[in-house]
Coordinates of C-alpha atoms in Angstrom, one line a residue:
M283 CA -1.4 -21.3 6.0
P284 CA -2.3 -24.8 7.5
Q285 CA 0.5 -27.2 8.2
L286 CA -1.1 -30.7 9.0
V287 CA 1.1 -33.5 10.9
A288 CA 0.3 -37.0 11.6
T289 CA 1.3 -37.7 15.3
D290 CA 2.8 -41.0 16.5
D291 CA -0.2 -42.2 18.4
G292 CA -2.3 -41.8 15.0
G293 CA -3.7 -38.5 16.0
L294 CA -3.4 -35.3 13.5
V295 CA -2.4 -31.7 14.8
V296 CA -2.7 -28.7 12.3
A297 CA -0.8 -25.5 13.0
Y298 CA -2.0 -22.0 11.4
R299 CA -1.8 -18.4 11.5
V300 CA -4.7 -16.3 12.6
H301 CA -5.1 -12.6 11.5
R302 CA -5.2 -10.0 14.3
R303 CA -6.4 -6.5 12.8
L304 CA -5.2 -3.4 15.2
P305 CA -6.0 0.5 14.8
L306 CA -5.1 2.3 11.5
M307 CA -2.7 0.2 9.4
T308 CA -1.5 -2.3 12.1
Y309 CA -1.9 -5.7 12.6
Y310 CA -0.1 -9.1 13.2
W311 CA -0.8 -12.9 12.8
E312 CA -0.8 -15.4 15.6
V313 CA -0.4 -19.1 15.6
A314 CA -3.1 -21.3 16.4
V315 CA -2.9 -25.0 16.9
Q316 CA -5.5 -27.9 16.9
A317 CA -5.3 -31.4 17.5
L318 CA -8.0 -34.1 16.0
G319 CA -9.1 -36.7 18.3
A320 CA -11.9 -39.6 18.6
D321 CA -14.7 -36.7 19.3
G322 CA -13.4 -34.4 16.4
W323 CA -11.4 -31.3 16.5
E324 CA -10.6 -29.8 19.6
P325 CA -10.7 -26.1 20.2
P326 CA -7.8 -23.8 19.1
T327 CA -4.8 -23.0 21.1
T328 CA -2.9 -19.7 20.2
L329 CA 0.6 -19.5 21.2
R330 CA 1.8 -17.1 23.2
G331 CA 4.6 -14.6 21.8
S332 CA 3.9 -16.1 18.4
D333 CA 2.6 -12.5 16.9
G334 CA 4.3 -11.9 13.5
T335 CA 3.9 -11.5 10.0
L336 CA 2.3 -14.5 7.4
E337 CA 5.2 -17.1 7.8
E338 CA 3.9 -20.2 8.1
A339 CA 4.5 -22.4 11.1
A340 CA 6.8 -25.3 11.1
V341 CA 5.6 -28.5 12.9
A342 CA 7.2 -32.1 13.2
A343 CA 5.7 -35.0 15.1
E344 CA 7.7 -35.8 18.5
A345 CA 6.5 -38.0 21.3
G346 CA 3.3 -37.3 22.7
G347 CA 2.3 -34.8 20.4
V348 CA 4.1 -32.3 18.0
R349 CA 6.8 -29.6 18.1
V350 CA 5.9 -26.2 16.6
A351 CA 8.2 -23.5 15.6
V352 CA 7.1 -20.0 15.0
Q353 CA 8.6 -16.7 13.6
T354 CA 7.6 -13.5 15.9
D355 CA 8.7 -10.3 15.7
A356 CA 7.0 -8.8 18.8
R357 CA 4.8 -6.5 16.9
L358 CA 1.9 -6.8 19.2
A359 CA 3.7 -5.1 21.9
R360 CA 4.8 -2.2 19.4
A361 CA 1.5 -1.8 17.7
L362 CA -0.2 -1.3 21.2
Q363 CA 2.6 1.5 22.1
W364 CA 3.0 3.4 18.8
T365 CA 1.3 4.1 15.4
E366 CA 3.6 4.1 12.1
G367 CA 3.5 7.9 11.5
F368 CA -0.4 8.5 12.6
G369 CA 0.2 10.7 15.6
G370 CA 1.2 7.7 17.9
R371 CA 4.1 7.3 20.2
E372 CA 7.7 7.1 18.0
C373 CA 9.4 4.0 17.6
P374 CA 12.0 3.4 20.1
T375 CA 14.5 2.2 17.6
L376 CA 15.4 2.5 14.1
L377 CA 16.7 -0.5 11.7
E378 CA 19.8 0.3 9.5
H379 CA 19.1 -0.8 5.8
H380 CA 21.4 0.0 3.2
G381 CA 23.2 3.2 5.1
S382 CA 19.8 4.4 6.5
V383 CA 16.6 3.5 8.1
V384 CA 13.1 1.7 7.0
W385 CA 9.7 2.2 7.9
H386 CA 9.1 2.1 11.9
G387 CA 6.9 -1.2 11.5
I388 CA 10.0 -3.3 10.5
H389 CA 12.4 -4.3 12.9
G390 CA 14.4 -7.3 11.1
L391 CA 13.4 -10.9 10.8
G392 CA 12.5 -11.3 14.3
T393 CA 13.2 -14.7 16.5
V394 CA 12.0 -18.2 16.5
A395 CA 9.7 -19.5 19.4
V396 CA 9.0 -23.1 19.8
A397 CA 6.4 -25.0 21.6
H398 CA 5.2 -28.5 22.6
V399 CA 1.6 -29.4 21.6
P400 CA 0.1 -32.6 23.0
S401 CA -1.6 -34.9 20.6
A402 CA -5.3 -36.2 20.8
G403 CA -5.1 -39.3 19.1
P404 CA -5.9 -42.0 18.0
V405 CA -8.6 -40.7 15.6
P406 CA -11.1 -42.8 13.7
T407 CA -10.0 -44.5 10.6
A408 CA -11.7 -44.0 7.3
T409 CA -13.3 -47.4 7.6
A410 CA -14.9 -46.7 11.0
L411 CA -16.2 -43.4 10.2
A412 CA -17.7 -44.9 6.9
E413 CA -19.7 -47.2 8.9
T414 CA -21.1 -44.2 11.4
S415 CA -21.1 -41.2 8.7
P416 CA -22.8 -41.2 5.4
L417 CA -20.6 -38.4 4.7
A418 CA -17.2 -40.0 5.1
R419 CA -16.2 -41.2 1.9
T420 CA -13.1 -40.6 -0.6
V421 CA -14.0 -38.2 -3.5
L422 CA -11.6 -38.0 -6.7
A423 CA -12.3 -35.5 -9.0
D424 CA -9.8 -35.0 -12.0
D425 CA -11.8 -32.6 -13.9
R426 CA -11.1 -28.9 -14.1
R427 CA -13.5 -26.5 -15.3
E428 CA -12.1 -23.5 -17.1
A429 CA -13.3 -20.2 -15.9
R430 CA -10.8 -17.8 -17.6
R431 CA -12.5 -16.2 -20.2
W432 CA -9.2 -15.9 -22.0
A433 CA -7.8 -19.2 -21.8
A434 CA -7.6 -21.8 -24.7
A435 CA -10.2 -24.5 -25.4
R436 CA -9.7 -27.6 -23.4
G437 CA -7.0 -29.9 -24.6
T438 CA -4.9 -27.6 -26.4
D439 CA -1.3 -26.7 -25.0
E440 CA -1.4 -22.7 -25.9
P441 CA -3.8 -19.9 -26.1
E442 CA -3.6 -18.6 -29.4
R443 CA -1.3 -15.5 -29.3
Y444 CA -2.2 -12.0 -30.9
V445 CA 0.8 -11.2 -33.2
A446 CA 1.7 -7.6 -34.3
E447 CA 3.8 -7.5 -37.7
V448 CA 5.2 -4.1 -38.4
G449 CA 7.5 -4.2 -41.3
D450 CA 10.0 -6.8 -41.0
R451 CA 9.5 -7.1 -37.1
R452 CA 7.1 -9.9 -35.8
W453 CA 6.1 -9.3 -32.1
T454 CA 4.0 -11.7 -30.1
L455 CA 1.9 -10.3 -27.2
Y456 CA 2.6 -11.6 -23.6
W457 CA 0.7 -10.7 -20.6
G458 CA 2.1 -9.4 -17.1
D459 CA 2.1 -7.5 -14.2
L460 CA 4.9 -5.5 -12.8
H461 CA 3.4 -4.2 -9.3
R462 CA 2.9 -6.9 -6.8
H463 CA 3.4 -7.0 -3.0
S464 CA 4.2 -10.3 -1.0
L465 CA 4.2 -10.2 2.8
V466 CA 7.7 -8.7 2.7
S467 CA 6.1 -5.2 2.2
R468 CA 3.9 -5.5 5.3
C469 CA 2.2 -2.5 4.4
T470 CA -1.7 -2.4 4.2
A471 CA -3.6 -4.8 6.4
G472 CA -1.0 -7.7 6.7
D473 CA -3.3 -9.7 4.2
E474 CA -0.6 -10.3 1.4
P475 CA 0.7 -14.0 0.6
S476 CA 3.9 -15.5 1.3
L477 CA 6.0 -15.2 -2.0
E478 CA 6.3 -18.9 -2.6
D479 CA 2.4 -18.7 -2.5
F480 CA 2.2 -15.5 -4.6
Y481 CA 4.0 -17.2 -7.2
R482 CA 1.6 -20.0 -7.5
Y483 CA -1.5 -17.6 -7.7
A484 CA 0.5 -15.7 -10.3
W485 CA 1.0 -18.9 -12.3
D486 CA -2.5 -20.7 -11.5
V487 CA -5.0 -18.0 -11.0
C488 CA -3.5 -14.8 -12.9
E489 CA -1.7 -16.9 -15.7
Y490 CA 0.9 -14.1 -16.2
D491 CA 3.4 -14.9 -18.6
F492 CA 5.9 -12.7 -16.8
W493 CA 5.6 -10.4 -13.8
A494 CA 7.6 -8.6 -10.9
V495 CA 7.3 -8.8 -7.2
T496 CA 8.1 -5.0 -6.1
D497 CA 8.2 -5.2 -2.5
H498 CA 9.1 -2.1 -0.7
A499 CA 12.8 -1.3 -0.5
E500 CA 12.1 0.8 2.6
N501 CA 11.0 -2.2 4.4
S502 CA 12.9 -5.1 2.9
S503 CA 16.1 -6.7 4.8
D504 CA 19.2 -7.5 3.0
H505 CA 18.1 -11.3 3.2
Q506 CA 14.5 -10.7 2.0
W507 CA 16.1 -8.8 -1.3
W508 CA 18.2 -11.7 -1.8
S509 CA 15.1 -14.2 -1.5
L510 CA 13.3 -12.1 -3.8
Q511 CA 15.4 -12.7 -6.5
K512 CA 16.4 -16.0 -5.5
I513 CA 12.7 -17.1 -5.7
A514 CA 12.5 -15.3 -8.8
D515 CA 15.0 -17.6 -10.2
L516 CA 13.9 -20.8 -9.0
F517 CA 10.3 -20.2 -10.6
H518 CA 11.7 -18.9 -13.5
V519 CA 10.6 -21.1 -16.7
P520 CA 12.0 -19.5 -20.3
G521 CA 9.4 -19.4 -22.6
R522 CA 6.4 -20.1 -20.1
F523 CA 6.8 -17.8 -17.2
V524 CA 9.4 -15.1 -16.6
P525 CA 9.7 -13.4 -13.3
L526 CA 11.7 -10.5 -13.2
Y527 CA 13.7 -8.9 -10.2
G528 CA 12.2 -5.4 -9.1
F529 CA 11.2 -3.4 -5.9
E530 CA 9.2 -0.2 -5.0
W531 CA 11.1 2.9 -4.2
T532 CA 8.7 4.7 -2.0
S533 CA 8.9 8.4 -1.3
A534 CA 6.1 10.4 0.6
D535 CA 7.2 13.7 -1.1
T536 CA 7.8 12.9 -4.9
G537 CA 6.1 9.5 -5.4
H538 CA 6.4 6.0 -5.9
Q539 CA 8.7 4.2 -8.5
N540 CA 8.8 0.5 -9.2
V541 CA 12.4 -0.3 -10.4
I542 CA 12.2 -3.4 -13.0
Y543 CA 15.6 -4.9 -13.9
G544 CA 16.4 -6.5 -17.0
D545 CA 17.9 -9.9 -17.9
V546 CA 20.5 -9.6 -15.3
E547 CA 22.4 -12.0 -12.9
R548 CA 21.6 -12.1 -8.7
G549 CA 23.1 -9.5 -7.0
A550 CA 21.1 -6.4 -8.5
P551 CA 21.1 -3.5 -6.2
I552 CA 18.4 -2.0 -4.0
F553 CA 17.6 1.6 -3.3
S554 CA 15.6 3.2 0.0
A555 CA 13.7 6.5 -0.7
F556 CA 14.9 7.2 3.4
A557 CA 18.7 6.4 2.5
E558 CA 21.0 9.3 1.9
G559 CA 21.9 10.0 -1.8
T560 CA 18.3 8.4 -3.1
T561 CA 15.6 10.5 -1.3
T562 CA 14.7 11.7 -4.6
P563 CA 13.9 9.9 -8.3
R564 CA 17.1 12.1 -9.2
G565 CA 19.0 10.1 -6.6
L566 CA 17.4 7.0 -7.4
W567 CA 18.7 7.4 -11.2
D568 CA 22.0 8.6 -10.3
A569 CA 22.3 5.6 -8.2
L570 CA 21.2 3.0 -10.9
A571 CA 23.4 4.8 -13.3
E572 CA 26.4 3.6 -11.3
H573 CA 25.4 -0.1 -11.8
P574 CA 25.4 -0.1 -15.6
A575 CA 25.6 -4.1 -15.7
Y576 CA 21.7 -3.9 -13.9
P577 CA 19.6 -1.9 -16.7
A578 CA 16.4 -0.8 -15.3
V579 CA 13.2 1.1 -15.8
T580 CA 11.5 2.8 -13.1
I581 CA 7.5 3.2 -13.4
P582 CA 5.6 5.7 -11.1
H583 CA 2.2 4.9 -10.3
H584 CA -0.9 6.4 -8.8
P585 CA -0.3 9.7 -10.6
G586 CA -2.8 12.1 -9.3
A587 CA -3.3 10.5 -6.3
A588 CA -4.3 12.8 -3.1
M589 CA -2.5 10.4 -0.9
V590 CA 1.1 10.1 -2.8
H591 CA 0.9 11.8 -6.3
H592 CA 3.7 11.5 -9.0
D593 CA 5.7 14.6 -9.3
W594 CA 6.3 15.3 -13.0
G595 CA 9.3 17.6 -12.1
F596 CA 11.3 14.8 -11.7
H597 CA 12.1 12.7 -15.2
D598 CA 15.0 10.9 -16.4
E599 CA 14.3 9.5 -20.2
R600 CA 17.0 6.7 -19.3
Y601 CA 14.9 5.1 -16.9
G602 CA 11.3 6.9 -17.1
R603 CA 10.1 4.7 -19.8
L604 CA 6.6 3.8 -18.6
V605 CA 3.8 4.9 -16.4
E606 CA 1.1 3.2 -14.6
V607 CA -2.5 4.4 -15.9
F608 CA -4.6 2.0 -14.0
Q609 CA -4.4 -0.1 -10.9
A610 CA -6.9 -3.2 -10.0
C611 CA -7.0 -2.3 -6.5
R612 CA -7.4 1.4 -7.1
G613 CA -8.8 2.5 -10.5
S614 CA -7.7 5.1 -13.2
Y615 CA -5.2 8.0 -13.1
E616 CA -5.4 8.5 -16.6
N617 CA -6.3 12.3 -16.2
D618 CA -9.1 14.5 -14.0
R619 CA -12.4 12.9 -14.7
A620 CA -11.2 9.9 -16.2
F621 CA -13.5 6.7 -16.7
R622 CA -13.3 4.7 -13.4
Q623 CA -11.3 7.6 -11.8
Y624 CA -10.2 6.6 -8.5
A625 CA -11.8 8.0 -5.5
D626 CA -8.4 9.7 -4.4
G627 CA -7.7 11.1 -7.9
T628 CA -8.1 14.6 -6.8
R629 CA -4.8 16.2 -7.0
K630 CA -4.8 18.2 -10.3
G631 CA -1.8 18.6 -12.5
T632 CA 0.1 15.1 -11.4
F633 CA -2.1 12.8 -14.0
V634 CA -0.7 10.5 -16.4
V635 CA -1.9 12.9 -19.3
D636 CA -0.1 15.9 -17.0
G637 CA 3.1 14.3 -17.9
L638 CA 2.7 13.1 -21.4
K639 CA 1.7 17.2 -22.1
A640 CA 4.8 18.0 -19.9
G641 CA 6.9 16.3 -22.9
H642 CA 7.7 13.2 -21.2
K643 CA 7.6 10.1 -23.3
V644 CA 6.3 7.6 -21.4
G645 CA 4.0 4.1 -22.4
M646 CA 1.5 3.2 -20.8
I647 CA 0.9 0.2 -18.2
A648 CA -1.9 -1.1 -16.0
S649 CA -0.5 -3.0 -12.6
S650 CA -2.3 -4.6 -9.8
D651 CA -0.3 -3.3 -6.5
H652 CA -2.0 -5.1 -3.5
G653 CA -5.0 -7.2 -3.3
H654 CA -6.5 -10.4 -5.3
G655 CA -7.5 -8.4 -8.5
A656 CA -5.4 -8.3 -11.4
S657 CA -4.7 -5.8 -14.3
Y658 CA -2.3 -6.4 -16.8
V659 CA 0.5 -5.0 -19.1
G660 CA 0.4 -6.2 -22.6
A661 CA 4.3 -6.1 -23.9
F662 CA 5.0 -7.0 -27.6
A663 CA 8.1 -9.1 -27.4
E664 CA 10.1 -11.4 -30.1
T665 CA 10.2 -14.3 -27.5
L666 CA 9.1 -14.9 -23.9
D667 CA 12.7 -14.5 -22.2
R668 CA 13.9 -11.9 -19.7
G669 CA 15.9 -9.9 -22.2
D670 CA 13.0 -9.4 -24.8
V671 CA 10.3 -8.9 -22.3
F672 CA 12.5 -6.1 -21.0
D673 CA 13.3 -4.7 -24.2
A674 CA 9.5 -4.4 -25.0
L675 CA 9.1 -2.7 -21.8
Q676 CA 12.2 -0.1 -22.4
S677 CA 10.9 0.4 -25.6
R678 CA 7.4 1.3 -24.8
R679 CA 5.6 -1.6 -26.9
T680 CA 2.9 -2.0 -24.2
F681 CA -0.6 -1.1 -23.5
A682 CA -2.4 -1.3 -20.5
A683 CA -5.3 -3.4 -19.8
T684 CA -7.9 -3.4 -16.7
T685 CA -8.0 -7.3 -17.2
R686 CA -6.6 -10.0 -19.3
G687 CA -8.1 -10.4 -22.9
V688 CA -8.5 -6.5 -23.8
V689 CA -6.2 -5.5 -26.7
V690 CA -5.6 -2.4 -28.4
D691 CA -3.0 -2.2 -31.3
L692 CA -2.1 1.4 -32.4
R693 CA -0.1 2.2 -35.3
A694 CA 0.8 5.6 -37.3
G695 CA 2.2 6.3 -40.8
E696 CA 0.8 5.7 -44.5
H697 CA 0.9 1.7 -43.9
G698 CA 1.1 1.8 -40.4
E699 CA 4.7 1.5 -40.1
V700 CA 5.2 3.2 -36.6
F701 CA 3.9 0.9 -33.7
M702 CA 2.6 2.4 -30.6
G703 CA 5.4 3.6 -28.2
Q704 CA 7.4 5.0 -30.8
E705 CA 8.8 8.3 -32.1
A706 CA 7.4 8.9 -35.9
P707 CA 10.2 10.3 -38.1
A708 CA 9.8 13.6 -39.5
G709 CA 7.4 13.5 -42.6
T710 CA 5.4 10.7 -41.4
R711 CA 1.9 11.0 -42.6
R712 CA -0.7 11.4 -39.3
R713 CA -2.8 8.6 -40.5
L714 CA -3.4 6.9 -37.5
T715 CA -5.0 3.0 -37.4
V716 CA -6.7 0.9 -34.5
H717 CA -7.1 -2.5 -34.1
A718 CA -9.2 -3.2 -31.0
E719 CA -10.6 -6.7 -29.7
G720 CA -11.9 -8.0 -26.2
Y721 CA -13.4 -11.3 -24.6
A722 CA -16.7 -9.3 -24.6
D723 CA -18.6 -6.8 -27.2
L724 CA -16.8 -3.4 -27.3
A725 CA -18.5 -0.5 -26.3
R726 CA -16.2 2.4 -28.0
V727 CA -12.9 3.4 -29.3
D728 CA -11.7 6.7 -28.5
L729 CA -8.6 8.3 -30.4
L730 CA -7.1 11.2 -28.6
R731 CA -4.4 13.6 -29.5
D732 CA -2.6 15.5 -26.6
G733 CA -4.9 14.1 -24.5
E734 CA -8.1 15.1 -26.0
V735 CA -10.5 13.0 -27.9
V736 CA -10.5 13.7 -31.7
H737 CA -12.3 10.6 -32.9
E738 CA -14.5 8.4 -31.4
L739 CA -16.6 5.0 -32.6
V740 CA -19.5 4.8 -30.4
P741 CA -22.9 2.8 -31.0
D742 CA -25.6 4.6 -33.1
L743 CA -28.5 4.8 -30.3
H744 CA -31.0 6.6 -32.6
A745 CA -30.9 3.6 -35.1
A746 CA -30.5 0.9 -32.7
L747 CA -33.3 2.0 -30.2
D748 CA -35.4 3.6 -33.1
L749 CA -35.7 6.7 -31.1
P750 CA -38.3 9.5 -32.0
A751 CA -36.9 12.6 -34.3
G752 CA -35.6 15.4 -31.8
W753 CA -34.9 13.0 -29.1
R754 CA -31.3 13.7 -27.6
R755 CA -28.4 11.3 -26.1
V756 CA -26.8 12.8 -23.5
P757 CA -24.4 10.6 -21.6
L758 CA -23.1 11.9 -18.1
R759 CA -21.5 11.3 -14.8
V760 CA -23.6 12.3 -11.7
E761 CA -20.1 13.5 -9.8
W762 CA -19.8 14.3 -6.3
G763 CA -17.1 14.6 -3.5
E764 CA -14.1 16.4 -1.7
A765 CA -16.4 16.9 1.4
E766 CA -14.2 17.7 4.3
S767 CA -15.8 14.9 6.4
T768 CA -17.3 11.5 5.9
T769 CA -20.6 12.2 3.7
R770 CA -23.5 9.9 2.6
W771 CA -24.3 11.0 -1.2
D772 CA -27.3 8.3 -1.4
G773 CA -29.4 9.7 -4.1
S774 CA -31.4 9.3 -7.4
L775 CA -31.8 10.6 -10.6
Q776 CA -35.4 10.8 -12.5
V777 CA -36.1 11.4 -16.3
L778 CA -39.6 13.3 -16.8
G779 CA -40.5 13.0 -20.4
G780 CA -37.7 11.0 -21.3
R781 CA -35.7 7.6 -20.7
V782 CA -32.8 6.3 -18.9
L783 CA -30.9 4.4 -21.4
R784 CA -31.1 0.6 -19.7
T785 CA -27.4 -1.1 -19.8
D786 CA -26.2 -4.7 -19.0
F787 CA -23.5 -3.2 -16.7
W788 CA -23.8 -0.2 -14.0
S789 CA -21.6 1.7 -12.0
P790 CA -21.1 -0.3 -8.7
E791 CA -23.0 2.5 -6.5
V792 CA -26.1 1.7 -8.3
I793 CA -28.7 -0.1 -6.8
A794 CA -31.7 0.3 -8.7
A795 CA -32.6 1.5 -12.4
D796 CA -35.4 1.4 -15.0
D797 CA -36.7 3.4 -17.7
R798 CA -37.2 6.4 -15.9
S799 CA -35.0 6.6 -12.9
L800 CA -31.8 5.8 -11.3
A801 CA -30.8 5.2 -7.6
W802 CA -27.6 4.7 -5.8
E803 CA -25.8 4.7 -2.2
A804 CA -22.4 5.9 -1.8
T805 CA -19.8 7.3 0.9
T806 CA -17.0 9.4 0.6
H807 CA -14.3 10.1 3.2
S808 CA -11.8 12.9 4.0
F809 CA -8.3 11.7 5.5
G810 CA -6.8 15.4 5.7
E811 CA -3.6 16.1 4.5
P812 CA -1.7 14.4 3.0
Y813 CA -4.2 12.0 2.1
G814 CA -7.1 14.3 1.1
A815 CA -10.9 13.9 0.4
Q816 CA -12.4 11.4 -1.8
R817 CA -14.6 11.7 -5.0
G818 CA -17.3 9.3 -6.6
G819 CA -20.2 9.3 -9.2
V820 CA -22.4 7.0 -11.3
E821 CA -22.4 7.0 -15.3
V822 CA -25.7 7.0 -17.0
T823 CA -27.2 8.1 -20.5
L824 CA -29.8 9.9 -20.6
L825 CA -32.7 10.1 -23.7
G826 CA -35.3 12.2 -24.6
P827 CA -36.5 15.6 -26.2
D828 CA -35.3 19.0 -25.1
D829 CA -38.3 19.5 -22.7
A830 CA -37.9 16.4 -21.0
E831 CA -36.8 17.4 -17.3
V832 CA -33.9 15.8 -15.4
Q833 CA -34.1 15.9 -11.4
V834 CA -31.5 14.7 -9.0
C835 CA -32.0 14.3 -5.3
F836 CA -29.2 13.7 -2.4
G837 CA -31.3 11.8 0.3
D838 CA -34.5 13.3 0.4
A839 CA -33.4 16.6 -0.8
E840 CA -33.8 17.9 -4.3
A841 CA -30.1 19.0 -5.7
G842 CA -31.4 20.4 -9.1
T843 CA -34.0 20.2 -11.8
V844 CA -32.6 20.8 -15.1
R845 CA -34.2 20.6 -19.0
L846 CA -32.4 17.7 -20.8
G847 CA -31.9 20.2 -24.0
D848 CA -30.3 22.8 -21.6
L849 CA -28.0 20.3 -19.7
A850 CA -26.8 18.8 -23.3
D851 CA -25.7 22.5 -24.5
T852 CA -24.0 23.0 -21.4
L853 CA -22.0 19.6 -21.4
A854 CA -21.5 19.8 -25.2
A855 CA -19.9 23.4 -24.3
G856 CA -17.4 21.8 -21.9
R857 CA -19.3 23.0 -18.8
D858 CA -20.6 21.4 -15.9
H859 CA -24.2 22.0 -14.4
A860 CA -23.9 22.2 -10.7
L861 CA -26.2 20.5 -8.1
L862 CA -26.7 21.5 -4.4
A863 CA -24.6 19.4 -2.4
P864 CA -24.8 18.5 1.4
L865 CA -21.1 19.1 1.6
G866 CA -18.2 19.4 -0.7
H867 CA -19.4 19.5 -4.6
A868 CA -21.8 17.9 -6.8
R869 CA -22.6 18.1 -10.5
L870 CA -23.5 16.7 -13.8
Q871 CA -20.6 16.5 -16.0
H872 CA -20.0 15.1 -19.4
A873 CA -18.7 11.5 -19.5
Y874 CA -19.1 8.3 -21.1
G875 CA -22.5 7.3 -19.6
G876 CA -24.1 3.9 -20.1
L877 CA -22.1 1.5 -22.3
T878 CA -23.7 -0.5 -24.9
S879 CA -22.4 -2.7 -27.8
L880 CA -20.7 -1.9 -31.2
G881 CA -21.9 -5.0 -32.4
S882 CA -18.7 -6.7 -32.4
T883 CA -15.6 -8.3 -30.0
A884 CA -13.2 -6.6 -32.7
V885 CA -13.1 -3.4 -34.7
D886 CA -10.4 -1.4 -36.8
L887 CA -10.7 2.0 -38.0
V888 CA -8.6 4.5 -39.6
W889 CA -8.5 8.4 -39.1
D890 CA -6.4 11.0 -40.6
D891 CA -5.3 14.1 -38.7
A892 CA -6.2 16.9 -41.4
E893 CA -4.9 19.7 -38.8
D894 CA -1.3 18.8 -39.2
D895 CA 0.2 21.9 -38.0
G896 CA 4.1 20.5 -38.3
A897 CA 4.0 20.5 -34.4
E898 CA 4.7 17.3 -32.5
H899 CA 1.6 15.6 -31.0
F900 CA 1.2 12.7 -28.9
Y901 CA -1.5 10.5 -29.8
Y902 CA -3.0 7.4 -28.1
A903 CA -6.2 4.9 -28.1
R904 CA -8.6 3.8 -25.4
V905 CA -10.6 0.9 -25.8
V906 CA -13.8 0.2 -23.5
Q907 CA -16.1 -2.8 -23.1
V908 CA -19.5 -3.1 -22.4
D909 CA -18.8 -4.6 -18.9
G910 CA -16.5 -1.2 -18.4
E911 CA -13.1 -3.3 -18.7
A912 CA -10.8 -1.2 -20.8
A913 CA -7.3 -0.7 -22.6
W914 CA -4.8 2.3 -23.2
S915 CA -2.3 2.1 -26.0
S916 CA 0.9 3.6 -25.2
P917 CA 1.2 6.8 -27.2
I918 CA 2.8 7.5 -30.2
W919 CA 4.9 10.7 -31.0
V920 CA 4.3 12.3 -34.4

């Protein structure tokens, strides 16, 4: 976050923050200053007592140099004395926050320190530099190359919008994110941006139509909560960019909830999981109910995570309208063994599908959480304003997308009169209609009933590859993990008498692949309770006759050999094929395998559920591109 200032004597001084990482989840940002003189930039000088968060320094010219003002919260000294709940010394004081205390790492907004930095000017002029250096010249570029795959053609004002027409209703698709953290949260390695910079990132890079910064309530001061709402209003451009008020309620016992407010005035309440009365989701919902002027939805995230799973024993249909099925910074939490399942997704019984099976009617969204990746919620709203966007969220007219540009539209009924997120009236025909499209070729479309695939659209590999008669297609995952210590899983798979399906995209662990073999590198970690042991795997599709042999090795040790026909029968019966593992478990299990094209970027399908038993079922659709990017519709309950 550099601040550049011209000094009175013709010099330049720049001040910026430097990231200093400490053990575990502790860090600080120090301020460094450099002056530009006749011989170039002088070495940086760091300012004592400038340790703090990523707040930019303030710099102003004064006689003989500049005056620098910086925020500091003395976090270096605290970090050396204690660690936030990881077995170090306890924090000496606790900060009051809405009637309770915040995380130990946060102790108010800190103090301001000032320093004088001398100038090294004057610096050579541009004319003088041009005479001595061929590199010193003025460059002007006003052409911008559009790298975003989903953006409109150059010269148009708006990208073409997807529109869903259902009966006499017409909803436009808008893209957003409802889970993002700025430096206010101060919870990972301290590399989240400032609020102002983050809004520019949201607008310029992610191209959100709507979004919410959901910094942790437990380490947001009263002033920061006010500023989060204030900045949301400052950047609000009706019809173009719609920020919503939000915060994350963070319980280590029952899960994390993002609270998103509707079209409300500033002054929305904020609640901490550490505060008396709101330590459980029930307490949070009761507290929200005391403020009817501030309607909200609450969205659990990373269900299924060993680190902090969601407790589906808590639910309130007034607020629990949505759930995160995917995070850009982690992966999928759809169900156990899900495609792109995250490494810590090991807490059985707490995934998204588990909540749906428990009878909770929640729609699907994807979010980003931390980091610089971006996943999206697609929301179908009448217009792009706060009220209509919130109505779409509350009505579950949403789908989850790992990235922008992958669209899924699910409907039910004789004429598709029931839209995703809705409950179908009694007597509705169990006809499901799916429209899917992407920015790249689609690889598959799945239709699921009660969390199980009941219909799938996949490429016909026998026709596309002209496979010999009797050859099988066996999609699978080589799965490993849940070892009690850090474990290397580097290994290989070889097919004798068959083939490995070659694809354009591979699991990120794969380091080599050819027609007969696959090799990978991977490591899992175990963090003990409550963070658990990680898992991982690679996806691949094998082709061959029944007597082809599949051999898997971890390192130099053989983990198992099996006939392809026997393996196919085992996986088709819903069982795994166990492998010898150095620690934890290793197995071959049924999965998507390699992804190949359906031959189009858009497909439509209609499927009738012939097993109409009169009971209520939930249906949703899942779409996957050849590059592994995916989308999930909100369910329809019929």
